[in-house]
Coordinates of C-alpha atoms in Angstrom, one line a residue:
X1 CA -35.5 26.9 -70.8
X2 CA -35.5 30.3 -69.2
X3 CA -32.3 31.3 -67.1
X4 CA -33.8 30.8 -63.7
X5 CA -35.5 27.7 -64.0
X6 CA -32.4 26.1 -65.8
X7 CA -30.8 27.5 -62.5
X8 CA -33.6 26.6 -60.2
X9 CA -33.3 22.7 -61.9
X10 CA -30.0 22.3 -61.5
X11 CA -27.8 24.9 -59.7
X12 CA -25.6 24.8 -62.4
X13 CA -22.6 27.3 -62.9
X14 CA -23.5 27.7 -67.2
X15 CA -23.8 30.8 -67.8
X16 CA -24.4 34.3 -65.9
X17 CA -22.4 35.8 -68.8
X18 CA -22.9 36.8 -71.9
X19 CA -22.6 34.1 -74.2
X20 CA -19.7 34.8 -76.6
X21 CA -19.5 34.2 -80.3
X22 CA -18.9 30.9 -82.1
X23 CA -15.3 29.8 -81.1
X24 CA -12.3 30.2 -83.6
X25 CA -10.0 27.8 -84.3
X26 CA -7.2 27.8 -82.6
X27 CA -3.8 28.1 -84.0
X28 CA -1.8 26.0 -82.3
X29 CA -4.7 22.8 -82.7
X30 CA -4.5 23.0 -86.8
X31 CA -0.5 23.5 -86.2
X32 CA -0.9 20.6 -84.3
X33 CA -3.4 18.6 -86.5
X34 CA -1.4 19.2 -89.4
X35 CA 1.7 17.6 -88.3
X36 CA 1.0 13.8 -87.1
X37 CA 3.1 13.0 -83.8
X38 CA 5.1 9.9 -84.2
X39 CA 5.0 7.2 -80.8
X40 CA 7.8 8.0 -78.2
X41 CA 9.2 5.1 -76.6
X42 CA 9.3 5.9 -72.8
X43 CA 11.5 4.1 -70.1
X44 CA 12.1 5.2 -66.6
X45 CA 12.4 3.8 -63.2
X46 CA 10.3 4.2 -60.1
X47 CA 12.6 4.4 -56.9
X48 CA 12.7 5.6 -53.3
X49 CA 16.0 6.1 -51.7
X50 CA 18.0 4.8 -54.6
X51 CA 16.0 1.6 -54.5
X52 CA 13.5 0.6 -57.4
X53 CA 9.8 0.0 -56.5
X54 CA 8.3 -3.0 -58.2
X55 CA 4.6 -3.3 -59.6
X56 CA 3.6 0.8 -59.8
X57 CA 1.6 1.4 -62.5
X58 CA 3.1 3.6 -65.7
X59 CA 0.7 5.2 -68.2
X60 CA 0.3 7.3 -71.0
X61 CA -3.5 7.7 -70.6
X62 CA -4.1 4.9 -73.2
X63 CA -1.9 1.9 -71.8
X64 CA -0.8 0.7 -68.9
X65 CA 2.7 -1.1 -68.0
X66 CA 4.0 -2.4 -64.2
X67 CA 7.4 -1.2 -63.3
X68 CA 9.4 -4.8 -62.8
X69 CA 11.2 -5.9 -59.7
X70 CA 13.9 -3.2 -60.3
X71 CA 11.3 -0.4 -60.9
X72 CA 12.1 -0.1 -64.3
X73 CA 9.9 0.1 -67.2
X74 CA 9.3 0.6 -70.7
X75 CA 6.2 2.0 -72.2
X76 CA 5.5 2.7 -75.7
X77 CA 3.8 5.6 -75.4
X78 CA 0.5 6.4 -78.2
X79 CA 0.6 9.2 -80.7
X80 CA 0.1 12.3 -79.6
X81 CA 0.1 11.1 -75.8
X82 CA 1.3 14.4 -73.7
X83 CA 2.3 12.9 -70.5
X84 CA 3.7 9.7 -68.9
X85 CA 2.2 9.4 -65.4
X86 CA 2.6 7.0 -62.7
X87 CA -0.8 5.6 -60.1
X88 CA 0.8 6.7 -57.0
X89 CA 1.7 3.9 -54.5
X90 CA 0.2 3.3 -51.2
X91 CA 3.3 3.6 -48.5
X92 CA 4.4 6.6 -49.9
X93 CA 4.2 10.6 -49.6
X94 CA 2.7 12.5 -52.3
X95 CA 5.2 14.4 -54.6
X96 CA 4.1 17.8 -55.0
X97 CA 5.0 21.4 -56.2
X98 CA 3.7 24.2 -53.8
X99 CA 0.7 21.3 -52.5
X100 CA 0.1 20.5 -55.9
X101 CA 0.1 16.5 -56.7
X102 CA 3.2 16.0 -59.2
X103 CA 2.7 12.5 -60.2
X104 CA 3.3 12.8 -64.2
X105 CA 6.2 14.3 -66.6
X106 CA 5.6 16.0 -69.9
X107 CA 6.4 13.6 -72.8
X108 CA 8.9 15.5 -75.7
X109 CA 7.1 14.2 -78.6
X110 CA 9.8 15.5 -80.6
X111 CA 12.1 12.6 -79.8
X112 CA 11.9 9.1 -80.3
X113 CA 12.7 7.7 -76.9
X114 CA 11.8 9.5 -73.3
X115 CA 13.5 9.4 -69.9
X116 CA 11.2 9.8 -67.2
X117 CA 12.1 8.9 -63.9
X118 CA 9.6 9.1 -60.7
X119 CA 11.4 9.7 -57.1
X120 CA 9.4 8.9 -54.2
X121 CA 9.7 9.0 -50.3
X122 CA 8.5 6.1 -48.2
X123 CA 5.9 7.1 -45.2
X124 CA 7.2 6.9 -41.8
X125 CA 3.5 6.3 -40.7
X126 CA 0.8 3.6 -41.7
X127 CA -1.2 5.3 -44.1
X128 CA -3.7 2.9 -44.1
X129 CA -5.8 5.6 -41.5
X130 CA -5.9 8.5 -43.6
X131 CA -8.1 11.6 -44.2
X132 CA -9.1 13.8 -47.2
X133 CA -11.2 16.5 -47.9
X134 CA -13.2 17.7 -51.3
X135 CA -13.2 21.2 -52.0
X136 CA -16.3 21.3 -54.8
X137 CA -16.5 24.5 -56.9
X138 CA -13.9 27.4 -55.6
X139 CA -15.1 28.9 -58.3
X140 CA -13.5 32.7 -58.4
X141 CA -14.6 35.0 -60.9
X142 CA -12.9 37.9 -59.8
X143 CA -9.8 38.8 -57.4
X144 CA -12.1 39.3 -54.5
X145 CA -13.4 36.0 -54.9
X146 CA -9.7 34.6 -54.4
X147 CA -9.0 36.7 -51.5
X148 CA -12.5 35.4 -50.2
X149 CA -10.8 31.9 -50.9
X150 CA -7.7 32.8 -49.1
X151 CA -9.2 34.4 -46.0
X152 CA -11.8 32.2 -45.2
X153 CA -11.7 28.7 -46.9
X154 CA -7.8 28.3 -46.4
X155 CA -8.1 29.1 -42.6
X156 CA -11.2 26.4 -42.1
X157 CA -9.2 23.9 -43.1
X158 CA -5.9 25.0 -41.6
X159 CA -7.8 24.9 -38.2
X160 CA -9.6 21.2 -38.8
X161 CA -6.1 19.3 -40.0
X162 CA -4.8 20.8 -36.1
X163 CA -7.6 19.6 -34.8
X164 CA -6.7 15.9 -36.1
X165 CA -3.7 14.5 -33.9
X166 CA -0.8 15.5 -35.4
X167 CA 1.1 13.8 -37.9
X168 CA -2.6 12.8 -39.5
X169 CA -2.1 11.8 -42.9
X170 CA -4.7 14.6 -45.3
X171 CA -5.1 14.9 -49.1
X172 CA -7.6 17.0 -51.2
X173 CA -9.4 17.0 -54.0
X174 CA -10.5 19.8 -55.9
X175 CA -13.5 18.8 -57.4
X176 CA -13.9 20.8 -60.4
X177 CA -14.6 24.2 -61.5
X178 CA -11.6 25.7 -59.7
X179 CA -12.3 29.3 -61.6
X180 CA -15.1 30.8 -63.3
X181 CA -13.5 30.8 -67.0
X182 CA -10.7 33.1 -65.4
X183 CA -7.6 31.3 -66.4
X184 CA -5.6 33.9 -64.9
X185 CA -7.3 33.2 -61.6
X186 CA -5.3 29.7 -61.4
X187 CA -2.8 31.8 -59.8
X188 CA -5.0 32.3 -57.1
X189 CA -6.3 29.1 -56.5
X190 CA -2.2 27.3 -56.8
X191 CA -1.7 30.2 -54.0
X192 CA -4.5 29.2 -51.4
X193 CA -4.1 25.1 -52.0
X194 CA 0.0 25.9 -51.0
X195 CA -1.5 28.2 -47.7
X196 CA -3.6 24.9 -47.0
X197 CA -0.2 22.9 -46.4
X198 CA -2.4 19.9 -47.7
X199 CA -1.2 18.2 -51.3
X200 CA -4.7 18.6 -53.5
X201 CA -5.2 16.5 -56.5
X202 CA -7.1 18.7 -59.1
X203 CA -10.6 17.6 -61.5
X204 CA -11.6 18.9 -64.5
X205 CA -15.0 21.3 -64.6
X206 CA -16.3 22.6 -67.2
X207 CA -15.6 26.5 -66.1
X208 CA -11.8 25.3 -66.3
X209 CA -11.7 24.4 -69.9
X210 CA -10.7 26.5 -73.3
X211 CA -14.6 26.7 -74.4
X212 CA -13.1 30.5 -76.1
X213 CA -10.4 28.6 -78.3
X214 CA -10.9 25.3 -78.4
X215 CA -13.0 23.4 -81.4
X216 CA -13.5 20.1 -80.3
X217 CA -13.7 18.2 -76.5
X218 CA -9.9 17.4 -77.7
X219 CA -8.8 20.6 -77.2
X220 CA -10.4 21.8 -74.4
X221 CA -8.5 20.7 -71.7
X222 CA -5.2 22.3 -73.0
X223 CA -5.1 25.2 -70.2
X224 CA -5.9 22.7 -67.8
X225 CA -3.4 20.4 -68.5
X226 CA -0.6 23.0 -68.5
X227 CA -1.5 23.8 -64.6
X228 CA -2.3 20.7 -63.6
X229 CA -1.0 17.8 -65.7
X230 CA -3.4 15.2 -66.9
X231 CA -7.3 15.0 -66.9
X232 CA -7.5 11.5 -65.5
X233 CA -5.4 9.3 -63.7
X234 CA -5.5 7.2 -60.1
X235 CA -3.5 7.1 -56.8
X236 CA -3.7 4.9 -53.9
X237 CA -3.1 5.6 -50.2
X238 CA -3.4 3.1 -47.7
X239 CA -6.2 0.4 -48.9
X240 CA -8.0 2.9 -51.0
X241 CA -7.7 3.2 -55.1
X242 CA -8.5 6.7 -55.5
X243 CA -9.3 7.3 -59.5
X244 CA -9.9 10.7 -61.2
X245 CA -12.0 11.2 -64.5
X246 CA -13.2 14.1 -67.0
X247 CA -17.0 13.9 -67.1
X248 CA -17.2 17.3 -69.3
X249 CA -17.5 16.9 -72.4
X250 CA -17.5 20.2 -74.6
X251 CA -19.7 19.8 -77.5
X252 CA -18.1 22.6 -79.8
X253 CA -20.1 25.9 -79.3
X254 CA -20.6 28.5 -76.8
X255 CA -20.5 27.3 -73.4
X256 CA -22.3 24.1 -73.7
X257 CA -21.5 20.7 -72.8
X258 CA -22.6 17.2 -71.7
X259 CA -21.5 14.8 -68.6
X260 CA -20.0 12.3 -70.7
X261 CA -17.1 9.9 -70.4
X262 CA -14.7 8.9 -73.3
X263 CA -14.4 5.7 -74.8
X264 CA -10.4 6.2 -73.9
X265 CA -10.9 6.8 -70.6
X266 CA -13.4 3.9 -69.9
X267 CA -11.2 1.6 -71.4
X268 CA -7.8 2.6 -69.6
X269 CA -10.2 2.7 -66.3
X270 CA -10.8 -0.8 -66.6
X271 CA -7.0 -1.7 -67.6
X272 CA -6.2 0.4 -64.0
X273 CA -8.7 -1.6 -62.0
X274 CA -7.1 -5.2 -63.1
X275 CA -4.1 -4.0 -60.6
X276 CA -7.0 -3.6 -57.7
X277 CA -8.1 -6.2 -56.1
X278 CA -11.9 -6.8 -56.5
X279 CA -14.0 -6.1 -53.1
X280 CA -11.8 -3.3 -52.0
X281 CA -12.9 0.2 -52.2
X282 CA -12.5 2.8 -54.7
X283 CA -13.1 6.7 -54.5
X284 CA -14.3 8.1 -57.8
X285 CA -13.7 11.7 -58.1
X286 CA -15.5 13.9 -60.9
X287 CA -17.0 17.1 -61.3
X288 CA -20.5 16.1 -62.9
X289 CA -22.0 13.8 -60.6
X290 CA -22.9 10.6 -62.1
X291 CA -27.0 11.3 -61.1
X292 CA -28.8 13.2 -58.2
X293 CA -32.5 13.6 -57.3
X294 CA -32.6 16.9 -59.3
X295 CA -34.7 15.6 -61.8
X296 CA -37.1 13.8 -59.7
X297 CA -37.6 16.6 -56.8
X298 CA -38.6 18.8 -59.9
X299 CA -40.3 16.2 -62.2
X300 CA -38.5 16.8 -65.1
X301 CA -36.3 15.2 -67.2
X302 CA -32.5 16.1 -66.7
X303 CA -30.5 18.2 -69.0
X304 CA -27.3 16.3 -70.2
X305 CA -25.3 19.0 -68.6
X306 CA -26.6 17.5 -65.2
X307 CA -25.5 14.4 -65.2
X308 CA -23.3 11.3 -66.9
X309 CA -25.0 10.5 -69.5
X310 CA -23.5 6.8 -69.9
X311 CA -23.1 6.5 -66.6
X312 CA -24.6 2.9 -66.4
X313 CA -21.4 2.0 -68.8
X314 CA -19.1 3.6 -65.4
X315 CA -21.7 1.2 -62.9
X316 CA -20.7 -1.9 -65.1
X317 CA -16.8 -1.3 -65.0
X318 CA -17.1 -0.8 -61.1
X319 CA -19.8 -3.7 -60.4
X320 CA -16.4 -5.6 -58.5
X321 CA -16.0 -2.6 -56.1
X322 CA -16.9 -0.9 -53.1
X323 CA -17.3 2.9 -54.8
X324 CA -18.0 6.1 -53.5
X325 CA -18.3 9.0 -56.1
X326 CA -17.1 12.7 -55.5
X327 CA -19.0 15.2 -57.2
X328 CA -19.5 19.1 -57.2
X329 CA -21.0 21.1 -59.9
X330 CA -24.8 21.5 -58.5
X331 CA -24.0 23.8 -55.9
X332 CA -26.2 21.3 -53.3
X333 CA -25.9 18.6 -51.2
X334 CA -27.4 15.6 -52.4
X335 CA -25.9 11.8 -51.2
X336 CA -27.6 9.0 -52.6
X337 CA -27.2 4.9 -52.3
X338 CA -27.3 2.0 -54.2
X339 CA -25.6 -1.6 -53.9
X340 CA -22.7 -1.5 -54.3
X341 CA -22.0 2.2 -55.2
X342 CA -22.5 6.0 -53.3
X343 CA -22.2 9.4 -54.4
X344 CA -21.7 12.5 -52.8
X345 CA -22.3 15.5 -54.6
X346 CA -21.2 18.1 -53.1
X347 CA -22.3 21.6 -51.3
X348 CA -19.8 24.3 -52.6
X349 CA -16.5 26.1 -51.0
X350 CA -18.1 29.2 -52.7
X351 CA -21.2 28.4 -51.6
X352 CA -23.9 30.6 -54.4
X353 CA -21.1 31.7 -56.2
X354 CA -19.5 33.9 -53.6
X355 CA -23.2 35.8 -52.6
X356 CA -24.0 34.6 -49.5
X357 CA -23.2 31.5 -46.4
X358 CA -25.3 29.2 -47.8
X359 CA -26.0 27.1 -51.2
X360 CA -29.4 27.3 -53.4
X361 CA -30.1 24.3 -51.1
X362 CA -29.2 26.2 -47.8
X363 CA -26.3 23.8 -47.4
X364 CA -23.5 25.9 -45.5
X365 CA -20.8 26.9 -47.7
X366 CA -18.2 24.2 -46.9
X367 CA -16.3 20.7 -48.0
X368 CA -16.6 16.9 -47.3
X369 CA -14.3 15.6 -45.0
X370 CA -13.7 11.8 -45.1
X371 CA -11.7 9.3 -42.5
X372 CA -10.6 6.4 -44.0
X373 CA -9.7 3.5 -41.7
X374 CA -8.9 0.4 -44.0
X375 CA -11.5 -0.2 -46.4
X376 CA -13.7 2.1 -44.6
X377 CA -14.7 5.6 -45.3
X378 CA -16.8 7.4 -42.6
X379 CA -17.8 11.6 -43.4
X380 CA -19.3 14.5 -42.5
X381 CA -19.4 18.3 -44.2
X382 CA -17.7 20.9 -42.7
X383 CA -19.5 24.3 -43.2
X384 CA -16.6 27.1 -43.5
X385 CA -16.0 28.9 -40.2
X386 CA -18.5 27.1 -38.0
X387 CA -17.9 24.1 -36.1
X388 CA -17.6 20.3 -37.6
X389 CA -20.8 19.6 -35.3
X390 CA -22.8 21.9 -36.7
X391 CA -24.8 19.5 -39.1
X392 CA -28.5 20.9 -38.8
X393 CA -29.8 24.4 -39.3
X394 CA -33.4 24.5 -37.1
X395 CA -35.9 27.7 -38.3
X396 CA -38.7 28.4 -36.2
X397 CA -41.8 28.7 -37.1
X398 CA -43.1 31.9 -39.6
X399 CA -39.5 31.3 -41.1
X400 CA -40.9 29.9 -44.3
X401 CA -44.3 31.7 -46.0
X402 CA -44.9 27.9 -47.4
X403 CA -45.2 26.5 -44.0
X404 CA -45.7 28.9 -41.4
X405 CA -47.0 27.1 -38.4
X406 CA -44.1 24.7 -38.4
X407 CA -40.6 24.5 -37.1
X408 CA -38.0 23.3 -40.0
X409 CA -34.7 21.3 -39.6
X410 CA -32.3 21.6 -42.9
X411 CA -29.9 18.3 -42.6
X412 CA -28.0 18.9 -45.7
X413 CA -25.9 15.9 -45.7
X414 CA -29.0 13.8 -44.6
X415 CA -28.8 9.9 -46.3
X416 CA -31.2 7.2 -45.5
X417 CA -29.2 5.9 -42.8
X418 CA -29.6 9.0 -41.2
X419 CA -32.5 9.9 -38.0
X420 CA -34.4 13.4 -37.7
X421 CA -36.3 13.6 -34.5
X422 CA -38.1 16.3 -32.0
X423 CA -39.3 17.5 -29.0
X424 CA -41.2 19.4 -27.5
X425 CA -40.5 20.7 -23.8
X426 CA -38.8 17.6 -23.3
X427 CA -41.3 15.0 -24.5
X428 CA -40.1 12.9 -27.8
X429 CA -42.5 13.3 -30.5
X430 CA -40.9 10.9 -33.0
X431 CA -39.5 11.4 -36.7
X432 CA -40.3 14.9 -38.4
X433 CA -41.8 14.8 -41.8
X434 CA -39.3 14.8 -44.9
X435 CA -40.3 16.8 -47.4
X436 CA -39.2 18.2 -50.8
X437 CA -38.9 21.8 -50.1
X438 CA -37.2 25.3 -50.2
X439 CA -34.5 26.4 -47.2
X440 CA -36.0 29.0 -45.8
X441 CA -32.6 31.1 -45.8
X442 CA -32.0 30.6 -48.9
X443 CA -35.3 31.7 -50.2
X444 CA -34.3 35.3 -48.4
X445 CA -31.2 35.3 -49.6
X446 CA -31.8 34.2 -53.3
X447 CA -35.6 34.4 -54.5
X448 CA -37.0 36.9 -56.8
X449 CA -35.6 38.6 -59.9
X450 CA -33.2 41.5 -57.8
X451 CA -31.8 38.9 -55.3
X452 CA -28.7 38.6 -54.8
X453 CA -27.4 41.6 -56.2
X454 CA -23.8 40.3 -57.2
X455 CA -25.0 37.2 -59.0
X456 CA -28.6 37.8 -59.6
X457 CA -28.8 34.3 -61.7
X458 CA -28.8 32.8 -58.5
X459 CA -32.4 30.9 -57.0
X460 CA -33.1 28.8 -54.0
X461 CA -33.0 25.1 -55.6
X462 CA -35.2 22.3 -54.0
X463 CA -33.9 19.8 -51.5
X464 CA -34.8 16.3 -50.4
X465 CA -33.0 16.9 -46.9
X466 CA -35.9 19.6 -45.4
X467 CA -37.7 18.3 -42.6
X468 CA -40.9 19.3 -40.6
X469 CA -43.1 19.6 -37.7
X470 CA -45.5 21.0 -36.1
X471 CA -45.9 22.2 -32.1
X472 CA -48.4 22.9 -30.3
X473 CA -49.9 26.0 -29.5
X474 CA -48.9 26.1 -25.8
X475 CA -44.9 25.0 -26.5
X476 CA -42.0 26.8 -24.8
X477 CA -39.3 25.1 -26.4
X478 CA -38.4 22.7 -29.4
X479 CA -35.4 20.3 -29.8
X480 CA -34.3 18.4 -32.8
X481 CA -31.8 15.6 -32.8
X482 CA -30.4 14.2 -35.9
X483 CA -28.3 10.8 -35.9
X484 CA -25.8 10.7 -38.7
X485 CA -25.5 7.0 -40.3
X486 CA -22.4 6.2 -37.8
X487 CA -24.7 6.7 -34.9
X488 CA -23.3 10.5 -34.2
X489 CA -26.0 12.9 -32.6
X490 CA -26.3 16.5 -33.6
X491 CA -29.2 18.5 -31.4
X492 CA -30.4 22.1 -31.7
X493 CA -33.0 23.7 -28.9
X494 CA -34.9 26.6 -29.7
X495 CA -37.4 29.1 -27.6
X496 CA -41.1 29.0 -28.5
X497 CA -41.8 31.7 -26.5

């Protein structure tokens, strides 16, 4: 598939770069293949202010123990496991380092029995109304990328937690793909999720992993893990089980991989869900999403890159749950519904890779933001730097060369719950007309072989969420009002003449 239409299909972050040769083996994973690591036996005790915390959840990343009605526990610990980790309880703050989650320790594999002990602090506040926001794809390929970070994302959403009344609980989630293969950017990225003052939990994507060194998917997490501790892994605040997985599965060579989750991580996902309780809801972050539209909107069959390839096997394991998925990696907007499950895949922080405001799909560059009251989770996206109502961009008409007689209405986190009406000089003129089609920004911004000059990969992708309509010859004046699923109206007038 030529460059741009593997770009134009999926907005995907590959390549832009020259390939590089077949990867080496690296040292340390013979060293390390060579010499067998015994199991550690690891004990430890959960507490807050010198009291144990019964029934938190201990892992290695292959089993599962409860800490007893002391906190203590005991966990023998598989071969080669690298971390003991705890699923965070709700009631509690999140431990952190500089805004970075610390919820696991390092397991010394070079002694027989391990010590790890887990201090938390109790909540002063019901946690049970919370908020969190997912930053997809930061993305930085360069130092002016990070300062780009620093000087506009960080600020956003500085000024939307003050907004909130304070003392509002807030969490992230970065959602993958925090560089662009620049491990020494990480620096950068620890730097602006500390200026936030919000604690992030951190996904795996696939420009975060050693594709240069590593030989197998085994090993190409170990950067990762070294800034961020393990790959997946679960939390709760409030009523919500918040899980974690690795969806990128390097295949070996270049810079090629697959969505694709283990056999390891399925089963201990369905260990961690016997401890939550069936009907309640569960927030799924990943950086692949599990499926979008891509496909369909360009009738084609998807790349494996594009999407979980055994996803059904994920549906089955969370067929007892209310689920919502978080997912980056497209650089669109694309929210889709079925039973029991949703998934949001996300618009970018760095929107086209750092070239312009908006994504292939002319979604602003921006973040979700969720409210959680309960069991219930209601959203909206957040464009950087503009207000939390704006949730439509309006063209007039000659805006796109496809469509030139007709006024256009991006709603870029559009679901089918959602309303998109007009008017015209004040008379209602009912629903505009969904179509699949190109942002007409994004078209100027991105289209043709010399556009944009800094990442010239970069194409205007097609979007579900473009609606149309068509005014009269004699109109003045236009309005569209959009009516998000939870009954919030967005309008936008504009002058005809």
């Amino acid at each position: 598939m030529k460059r741009k239409d593997f770009f134009k299909l999926f907005g995907f972050a590959a390549t832009g770069l020259a390939l590089p040769p077949l990867a080496t083996k690296a040292a340390v994973n013979e060293q390390s293949l060579q010499q067998p690591v015994k199991p550690v036996t690891v004990t430890g005790k959960v507490i807050a202010n010198g009291k144990g915390i019964a029934g938190v959840a201990v892992t290695d990343g292959t089993s599962i123990v409860l800490t007893d009605k002391n906190g203590n526990y005991t966990l023998e610990a598989a071969a080669g496991a690298e971390f003991v980790y705890i699923s965070l309880p709700a009631g509690y703050a999140f431990p952190n380092e500089k805004k970075m989650a610390t919820f696991y320790k390092t397991i010394d594999t070079k002694t027989e029995n391990f010590v790890a002990d887990f201090t938390l602090e109790k909540l002063t506040v019901d946690d049970s109304k919370h908020c969190f926001v997912v930053w997809a794809d930061t993305q930085m390929i360069s130092e002016k990328d990070v300062e780009l970070l620093k000087t506009q994302s960080v600020p956003d959403l500085q000024q939307l937690v003050e907004s909130y009344p304070t003392g509002t609980l807030f969490h992230g989630i970065g959602c993958g793909d925090l560089v662009w293969d620049k491990f020494e950017l990480f620096k950068g990225y620890k730097e602006a999720i500390a200026a936030t003052g919000v604690t992030f939990f951190n996904v795996i994507g696939n420009h975060d992993m050693d594709i240069k060194t590593a030989r197998t998917d085994e090993w190409s997490a170990e950067t990762f893990k070294k800034e961020f501790g393990p790959t997946y892994y679960s939390f709760n605040r409030g009523k919500i089980h918040y899980v974690v997985l690795d969806d990128v599965f390097f295949i070996g060579t270049a810079k090629k991989y697959i969505g694709y989750i283990t056999e390891n991580q399925l089963s201990w996902l369905e260990q961690d869900l016997k401890n939550v309780s069936k009907g309640s809801t569960v927030v799924v972050s990943l950086h692949i999403p599990t499926d979008t539209g891509a496909a369909r909107r360009y009738k084609k069959e998807a790349e494996l890159g594009s999407n979980v390839s055994n996803r059904e096997q994920l549906y089955k394991i969370l067929a007892d749950y209310k689920v919502h998925f978080m997912s980056g990696h497209t650089h669109f907007n694309d929210v889709w519904e079925k039973e029991n499950m949703m998934e949001h895949n996300h618009g970018t922080v760095c929107g086209a890779w750092w070239t312009g405001p908006v994504c292939g799909d002319g979604t602003p560059s921006g973040y979700g933001v969720y409210e959680v009251d309960g069991n219930e989770l209601t959203w909206y996206y957040k464009s950087t730097g503009l207000p939390k109502e704006h949730q439509v961009t309006v063209f007039e008409k000659g805006r796109s060369k496809d469509y030139p007689d007709e006024i256009i209405a991006n709603v870029w986190n559009w679901d089918s719950k959602w309303k998109v009406e007009w008017f015209e000089d004040g008379a209602a003129k009912g629903a505009m007309e969904q179509r699949v089609a190109f942002d007409p920004l994004a078209v100027e911004l991105y289209s043709g072989p010399e556009l944009p000059k800094k990442h010239k990969f970069v194409e205007p992708t097609l979007a579900d969420h473009i609606f149309f309509a068509k005014p009269s010859a004699g109109a003045k004046e236009i309005e569209v009002k959009v009516t998000d699923r939870f009954g919030k109206v967005y309008s936008v007038k504009k002058k005809l003449a």
